[in-house]
Tab-separated table of C-alpha atoms in Angstrom:
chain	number	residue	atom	x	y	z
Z	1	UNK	CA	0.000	0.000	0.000
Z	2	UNK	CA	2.694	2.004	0.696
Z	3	UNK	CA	4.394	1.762	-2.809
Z	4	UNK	CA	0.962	2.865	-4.085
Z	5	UNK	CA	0.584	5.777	-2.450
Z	6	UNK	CA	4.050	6.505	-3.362
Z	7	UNK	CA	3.204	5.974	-6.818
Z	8	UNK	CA	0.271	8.474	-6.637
Z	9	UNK	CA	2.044	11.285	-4.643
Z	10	UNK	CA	5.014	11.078	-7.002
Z	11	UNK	CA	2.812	10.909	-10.731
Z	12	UNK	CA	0.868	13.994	-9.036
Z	13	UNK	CA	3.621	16.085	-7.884
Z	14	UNK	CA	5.415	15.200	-11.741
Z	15	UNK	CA	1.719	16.160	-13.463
Z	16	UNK	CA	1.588	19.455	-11.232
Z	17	UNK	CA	5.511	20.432	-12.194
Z	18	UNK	CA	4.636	20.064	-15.807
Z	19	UNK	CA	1.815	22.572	-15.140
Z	20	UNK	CA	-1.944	22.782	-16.597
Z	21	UNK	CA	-0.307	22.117	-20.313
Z	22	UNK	CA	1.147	18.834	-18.980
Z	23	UNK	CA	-2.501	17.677	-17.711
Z	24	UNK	CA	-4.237	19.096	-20.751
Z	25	UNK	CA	-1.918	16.848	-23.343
Z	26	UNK	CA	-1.930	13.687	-20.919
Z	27	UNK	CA	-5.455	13.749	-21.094
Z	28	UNK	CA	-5.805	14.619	-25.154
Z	29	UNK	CA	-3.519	12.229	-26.066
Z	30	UNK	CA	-5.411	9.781	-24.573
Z	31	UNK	CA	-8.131	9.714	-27.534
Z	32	UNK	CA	-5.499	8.843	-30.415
Z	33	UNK	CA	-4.027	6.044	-27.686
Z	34	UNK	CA	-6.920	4.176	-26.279
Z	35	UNK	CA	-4.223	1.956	-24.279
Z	36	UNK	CA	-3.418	4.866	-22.168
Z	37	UNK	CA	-5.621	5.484	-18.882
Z	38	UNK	CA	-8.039	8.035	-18.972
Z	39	UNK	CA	-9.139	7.373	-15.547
Z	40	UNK	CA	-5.767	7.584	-14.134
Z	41	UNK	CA	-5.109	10.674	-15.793
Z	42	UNK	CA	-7.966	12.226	-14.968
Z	43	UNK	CA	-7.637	11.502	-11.359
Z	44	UNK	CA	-3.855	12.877	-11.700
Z	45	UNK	CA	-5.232	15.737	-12.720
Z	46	UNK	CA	-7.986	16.120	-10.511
Z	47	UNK	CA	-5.154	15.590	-7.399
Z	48	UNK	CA	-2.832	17.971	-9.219
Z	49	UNK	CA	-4.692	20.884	-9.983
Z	50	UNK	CA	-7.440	20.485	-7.361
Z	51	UNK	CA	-11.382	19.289	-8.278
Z	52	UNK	CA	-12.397	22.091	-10.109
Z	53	UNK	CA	-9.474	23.003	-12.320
Z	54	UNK	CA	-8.629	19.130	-12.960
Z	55	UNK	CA	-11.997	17.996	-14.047
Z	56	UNK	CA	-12.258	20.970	-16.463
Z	57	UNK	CA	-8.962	20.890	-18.199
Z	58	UNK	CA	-9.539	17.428	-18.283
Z	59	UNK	CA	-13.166	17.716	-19.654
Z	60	UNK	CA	-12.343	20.198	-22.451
Z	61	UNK	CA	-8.585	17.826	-23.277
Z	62	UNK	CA	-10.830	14.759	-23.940
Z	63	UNK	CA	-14.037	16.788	-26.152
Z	64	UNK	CA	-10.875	18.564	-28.086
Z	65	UNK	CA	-9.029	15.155	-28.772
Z	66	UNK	CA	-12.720	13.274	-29.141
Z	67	UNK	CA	-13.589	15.673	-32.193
Z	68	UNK	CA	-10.113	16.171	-33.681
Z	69	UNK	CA	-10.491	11.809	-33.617
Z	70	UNK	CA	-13.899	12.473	-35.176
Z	71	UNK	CA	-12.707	14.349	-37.950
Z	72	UNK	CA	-9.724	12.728	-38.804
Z	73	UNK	CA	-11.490	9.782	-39.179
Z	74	UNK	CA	-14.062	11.599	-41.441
Z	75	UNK	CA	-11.404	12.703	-43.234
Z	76	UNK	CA	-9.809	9.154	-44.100
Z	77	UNK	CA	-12.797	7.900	-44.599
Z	78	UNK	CA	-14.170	10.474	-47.625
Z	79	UNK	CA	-10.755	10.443	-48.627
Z	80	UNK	CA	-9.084	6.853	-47.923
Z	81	UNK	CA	-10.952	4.094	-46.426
Z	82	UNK	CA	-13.324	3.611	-48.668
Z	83	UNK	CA	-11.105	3.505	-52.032
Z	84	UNK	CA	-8.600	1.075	-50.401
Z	85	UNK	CA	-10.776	-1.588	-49.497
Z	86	UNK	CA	-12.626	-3.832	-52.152
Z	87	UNK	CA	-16.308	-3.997	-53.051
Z	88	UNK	CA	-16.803	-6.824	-50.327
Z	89	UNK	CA	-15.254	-5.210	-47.588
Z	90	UNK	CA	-16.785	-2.336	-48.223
Z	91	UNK	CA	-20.221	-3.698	-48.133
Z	92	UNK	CA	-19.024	-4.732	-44.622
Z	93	UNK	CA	-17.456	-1.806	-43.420
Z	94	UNK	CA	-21.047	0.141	-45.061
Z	95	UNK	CA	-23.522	-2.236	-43.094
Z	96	UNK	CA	-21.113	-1.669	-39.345
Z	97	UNK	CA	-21.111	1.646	-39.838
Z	98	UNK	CA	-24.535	2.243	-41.312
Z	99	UNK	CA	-26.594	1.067	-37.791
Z	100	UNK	CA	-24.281	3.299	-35.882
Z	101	UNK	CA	-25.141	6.442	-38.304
Z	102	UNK	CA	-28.507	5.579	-37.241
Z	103	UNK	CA	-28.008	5.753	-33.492
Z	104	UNK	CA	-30.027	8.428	-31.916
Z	105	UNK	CA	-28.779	11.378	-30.259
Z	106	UNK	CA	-29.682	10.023	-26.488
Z	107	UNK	CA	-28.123	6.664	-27.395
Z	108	UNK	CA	-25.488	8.346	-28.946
Z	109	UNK	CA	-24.567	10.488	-25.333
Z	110	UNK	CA	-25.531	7.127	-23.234
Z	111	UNK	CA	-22.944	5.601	-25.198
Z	112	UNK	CA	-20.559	8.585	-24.789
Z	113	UNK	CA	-21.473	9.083	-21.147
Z	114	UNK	CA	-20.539	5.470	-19.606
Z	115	UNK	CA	-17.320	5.430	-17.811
Z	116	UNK	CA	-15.879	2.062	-19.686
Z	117	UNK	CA	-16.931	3.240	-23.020
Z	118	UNK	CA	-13.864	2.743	-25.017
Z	119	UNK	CA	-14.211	6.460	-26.158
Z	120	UNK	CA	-11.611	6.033	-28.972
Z	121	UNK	CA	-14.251	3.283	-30.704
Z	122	UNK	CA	-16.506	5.363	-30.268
Z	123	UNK	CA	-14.678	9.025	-32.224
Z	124	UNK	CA	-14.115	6.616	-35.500
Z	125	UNK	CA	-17.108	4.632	-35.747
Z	126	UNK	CA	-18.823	8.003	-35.623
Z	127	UNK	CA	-16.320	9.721	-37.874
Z	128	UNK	CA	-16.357	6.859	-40.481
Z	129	UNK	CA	-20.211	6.253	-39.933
Z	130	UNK	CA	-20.784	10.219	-40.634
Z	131	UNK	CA	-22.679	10.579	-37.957
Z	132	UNK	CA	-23.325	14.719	-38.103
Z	133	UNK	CA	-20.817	17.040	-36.381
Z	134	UNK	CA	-23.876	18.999	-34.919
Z	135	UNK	CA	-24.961	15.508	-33.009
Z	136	UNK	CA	-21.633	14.231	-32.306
Z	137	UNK	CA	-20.078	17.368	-30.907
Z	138	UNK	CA	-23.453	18.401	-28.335
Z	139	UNK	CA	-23.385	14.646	-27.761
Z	140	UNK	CA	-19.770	14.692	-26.983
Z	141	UNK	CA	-20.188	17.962	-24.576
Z	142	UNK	CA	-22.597	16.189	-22.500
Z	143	UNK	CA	-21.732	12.868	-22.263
Z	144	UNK	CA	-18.098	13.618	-21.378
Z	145	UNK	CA	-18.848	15.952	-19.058
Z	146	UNK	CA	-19.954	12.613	-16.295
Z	147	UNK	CA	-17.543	10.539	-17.927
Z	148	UNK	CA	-14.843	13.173	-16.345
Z	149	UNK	CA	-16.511	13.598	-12.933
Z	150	UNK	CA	-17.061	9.606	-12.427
Z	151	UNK	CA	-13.105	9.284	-13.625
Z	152	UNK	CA	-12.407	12.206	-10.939
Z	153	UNK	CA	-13.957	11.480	-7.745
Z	154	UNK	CA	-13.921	7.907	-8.553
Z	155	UNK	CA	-10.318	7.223	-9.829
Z	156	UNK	CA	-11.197	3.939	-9.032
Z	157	UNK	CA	-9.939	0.282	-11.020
Z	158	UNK	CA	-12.708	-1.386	-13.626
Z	159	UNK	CA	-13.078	-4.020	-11.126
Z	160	UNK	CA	-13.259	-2.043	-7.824
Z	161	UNK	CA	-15.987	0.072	-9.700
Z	162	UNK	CA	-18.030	-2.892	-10.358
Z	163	UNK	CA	-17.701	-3.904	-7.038
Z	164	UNK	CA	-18.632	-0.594	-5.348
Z	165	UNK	CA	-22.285	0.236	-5.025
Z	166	UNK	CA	-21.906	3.988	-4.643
Z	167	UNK	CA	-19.747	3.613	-7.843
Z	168	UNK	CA	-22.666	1.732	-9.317
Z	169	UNK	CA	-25.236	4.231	-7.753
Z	170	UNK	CA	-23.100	7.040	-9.591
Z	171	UNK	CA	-22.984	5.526	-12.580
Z	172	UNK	CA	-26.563	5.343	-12.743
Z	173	UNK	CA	-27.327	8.974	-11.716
Z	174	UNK	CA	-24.922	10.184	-14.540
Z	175	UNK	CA	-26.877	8.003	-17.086
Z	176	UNK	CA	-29.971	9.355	-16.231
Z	177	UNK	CA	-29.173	12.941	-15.743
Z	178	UNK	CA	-27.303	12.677	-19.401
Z	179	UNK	CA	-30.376	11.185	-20.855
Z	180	UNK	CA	-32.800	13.855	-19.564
Z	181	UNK	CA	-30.293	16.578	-20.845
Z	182	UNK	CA	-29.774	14.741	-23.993
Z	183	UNK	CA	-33.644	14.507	-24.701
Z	184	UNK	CA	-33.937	18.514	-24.046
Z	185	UNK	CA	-30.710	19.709	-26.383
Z	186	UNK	CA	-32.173	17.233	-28.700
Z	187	UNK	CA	-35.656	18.744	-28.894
Z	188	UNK	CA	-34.234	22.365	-28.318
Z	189	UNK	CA	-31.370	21.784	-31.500
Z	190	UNK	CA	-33.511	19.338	-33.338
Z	191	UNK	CA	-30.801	16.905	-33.157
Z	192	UNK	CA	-31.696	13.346	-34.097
């Protein structure tokens, strides 16, 4: 136990000497890599920079790198992807994608909003699927914004989170507040 609080003290104190920029990249960087840890990083952060400064740098890091994934993957796909792959594969590639153009906007932030959500999937399906950048950016803004706050007073393991009922309970509280606010930007925007 003692090694791991070691651990933490010294990856905060390194995270705070690098500064706010530091966080900010650890954090964007994240949603080209999905092996690195969001939920560690955001916690870093969160112990760095204190609750309110951590969870927003980290908040706006991850919606930045989130839509720059989006559109690069947009990008490749008009572009790329779908001259280097033959009529077959394409077919495939067209029917994946196709039901997750479809998604609706409250799925869409559900999706976005759960804490084990491999986010990365999640940027190039929609950027290759064309999901709208309207739709995917407001869904994006809300969905994170939980996503960050679980991943910040959390900070917890995959397992240990399962485990934990308050986890659980918090979970569930962020999935329903997202889906209220989803259905209201949704009827506001006429996003669907």
């Amino acid at each position: 136990m003692e090694i791991i609080n070691y651990i933490i003290d010294y990856s905060t104190k390194f995270i705070a000497t690098g500064g706010i920029p530091f966080g900010f990249l650890l954090v964007f960087i994240e949603c080209f890599i999905p092996a690195l840890p969001l939920s560690i990083f955001v916690a870093l952060n969160v112990n760095a920079f204190g609750v309110f400064i951590g969870t927003l740098i980290s908040w706006i890091a991850t919606c930045l790198g989130s839509f720059l994934c989006y559109l690069l993957f947009s990008f490749l796909e008009e572009k790329f992807i779908s001259k280097w792959f033959n009529n077959k594969t394409k077919k495939l590639i067209t029917k994946g994608t196709l039901k997750f153009k479809t998604i609706g906007f409250s799925e869409l932030v559900l999706i976005i909003t759960l804490p084990f959500t491999p986010s990365f999937l999640v940027n190039i399906l929609s950027g290759i699927a064309g999901v709208s950048k309207e739709k995917f950016i407001s869904a994006l803004l809300i969905g994170k914004v939980f996503t960050i706050i679980f991943w910040g007073y959390i900070g917890k393991s995959f397992i240990e989170s399962i485990t934990d009922i308050s986890s659980i309970f918090y979970i569930i509280i962020a999935l329903i507040i997202s889906y209220i606010l989803s259905k209201i930007v949704s009827r506001k925007m006429n996003i669907e």
